[in-house]
Amino acid sequence: MRVYQREEAPGSPEPHAVFLEPGQMAEQTLNTEEPRPLELSGPARVVLEGPERRRFSASELMTRLHSSLRLGRNSAARALTPGSGTGAAREGKASGRELRSVEMRADGVAMAAPVDLSGGHGSWPESRLDSQEESALGSRGDSERRQSRFLLNSVLYQEYSDVASARELRRQQREEECPGDEAEGAEEGPGPPRANLSPSSSFRAQRSARGSTFSLWQDIPDVRGSGVLATLSLRDCKLQEAKFELITSEASYIHSLSVAVGHFLGSAELSECLGTQDKQWLFSKLPEVKSTSERFLQDLEQRLEADVLRFSVCDVVLHHCPAFRRVYLPYVTNQAYQERTYQRLLLENPKFPSILARLEESPVCQRLPLTSFLILPFQRITRLKMLVENILKRTAQGSEDEDMATKAFNALKELVQECNASVQSMKRTEELIHLSKKIHFEGKIFPLISQARWLVRHGELVELAPLPAAPPAKLKLSSKAVYLHLFNDCLLLSRRKELGKFAVFVHAKMSELQVKDLSLKPQGIPGHVFLLQLLHGQHAKHQFLLRARTESEKQRWISAMCPSSPQEDKEVISEGEDRPQVQCVRTYKALQPDELTLEKTDILAVRTRTSDGWLEGVRLADGEKGWVPHAYVEEISSLSARLRNLRENKRITSATSKLGEPPA
């Protein structure tokens, strides 16, 4: 990896950039005196004139903007004046097959174009690295790669994700100014050109407001100087910003993956502590995920440089989807083994906790835990789908761009669904194997393990029965515990036995269940009670009066035993239905099979609420239904915001249906 710093060239009023190798960088960080200029070796300078030089203009000026901010120059605007420059190092356009280092002159200032010699391990500001940490990031690869313009200034993906989620939460709550217009404040999102605002000052305001160093597309000097912003509608401007966010967020993602691979996986101390198998299970295919994303970012940046004003990204996304599948599917599928390995190492490996604690205290990872890096691939593939969805929402209907965006969205949606299904299938199979060792049928053979069966809900309730000696006027009830295992096709009722085993005394098919909510508490029966009947034909073969501990527990059992149809769930999220909506403000991981795992910004249409803080909802994005604690969501109170959310959801389903695929 090469890291650049400013130096004063003899006889020149402007600082220029030099590149340090890892060993040199360590020496330079210890030397507080003014360093001597270093001789730069390499190909001769190539002077590019006219249209050919113009191809690099967006890249030059974008890098000048970032460099001037990062190096703390007093006047960034001076970098944009003809005849002057920051002297910041920048990269030239280079492909994997034509690798070269080009030094060119622009506006009378020599601009060096470095190439990445880190073997694809990415880079970040030198202030976050020392020589030992940099060497851990990996040695030079056999072939040089084009250096990213965004990695040096990108924040960690965890920070980007927090900022992006907060911005989307505000947008989903906000009322619209007029029909069809997705009103956004200038601070949170893109908008029309802002008068008397230089690109550098805009960038500073953005960084101050968001606490990060990523910029807006409209702040690129070439974009502002072109006059195109005055001709774009608000929707078109937002479309370009959505595309640009996909590129810059990918750079942040690779930044975090570089930390995971270089700082954690590349730690000699941690490698010595872990066995080969544990290391493989803990980090899985993380290096392969990183390499795939680096190739993706390279293609995205080349597309941006080709036409910074009217670039497209969805065809690039679609082209890389097969590569995404090859690395993301196995990584996400092995997540359960990864989590178990991590917990086992904490408990059984005496060296692991202390070594990990030291690594997590390093400023390289910004004191973030290892687990926050290990879950990034699944978070990213989900976020990537959302970013393409945002592009699709703003693309003109019936256009070729809409067709391409829809194809990319569908490809990512299928990948996310396949990842979810793979994880779910593995979890369900393990759960059935575990239960088959504990559940016993009295005098019957019941093959519990089946590929088409999964657990929906389980738990203990209280069975109530009238005492035969009690007078009719004064009802007395006996109570005893009964354990229920509800699967997607049958219900088992059992009694607990020793050693955590269950003896099944009755079972029935789902089609034979009938449930009545006794919320009015007839005859003074206390508690949250419902009646369960097991039918045989038209008659009740067995019936049980069951009491739950809470209202939500009762409602969840009733909902699980008498689930709504897919058509009913679709009606809940249809555009014509103004149902209550909530959005997730804190990530929630499902603890029961009937619960819904939520990510920040997920929107639910509410079906049922309980007085003790639970609700059942249908997620707009994919139609999945489940229960969540109310503490993890907040109400969307604006009617226009709710209608806009439904309208945007219909926009996506309509676009996907045009390609002959049923909407999610």
XYZ file of C-alpha atoms in Angstrom, residues 284-285 289 321-336 377-378 381 414-424 426:
34
model
C -15.510 -17.911 6.807
C -15.164 -16.449 3.279
C -16.242 -11.254 -0.056
C -24.867 -10.490 -9.040
C -23.538 -13.989 -9.982
C -20.274 -13.144 -8.208
C -22.230 -11.868 -5.194
C -24.086 -15.164 -5.013
C -20.878 -17.207 -5.050
C -19.525 -15.491 -1.942
C -22.538 -14.179 -0.010
C -24.634 -17.339 -0.021
C -22.035 -19.584 1.692
C -20.985 -16.810 4.060
C -24.511 -16.079 5.254
C -25.413 -19.774 5.408
C -22.488 -20.419 7.763
C -23.518 -17.598 10.072
C -24.923 -19.997 12.680
C -21.808 -9.083 4.464
C -25.422 -9.909 5.299
C -26.394 -7.392 0.553
C -33.699 -13.302 -5.152
C -30.239 -13.454 -3.601
C -31.477 -12.041 -0.277
C -34.406 -14.473 -0.291
C -32.067 -17.362 -1.071
C -29.760 -16.343 1.774
C -32.698 -16.108 4.191
C -34.096 -19.448 3.033
C -30.719 -21.141 3.392
C -30.240 -19.885 6.945
C -33.832 -20.705 7.829
C -30.527 -25.067 8.325
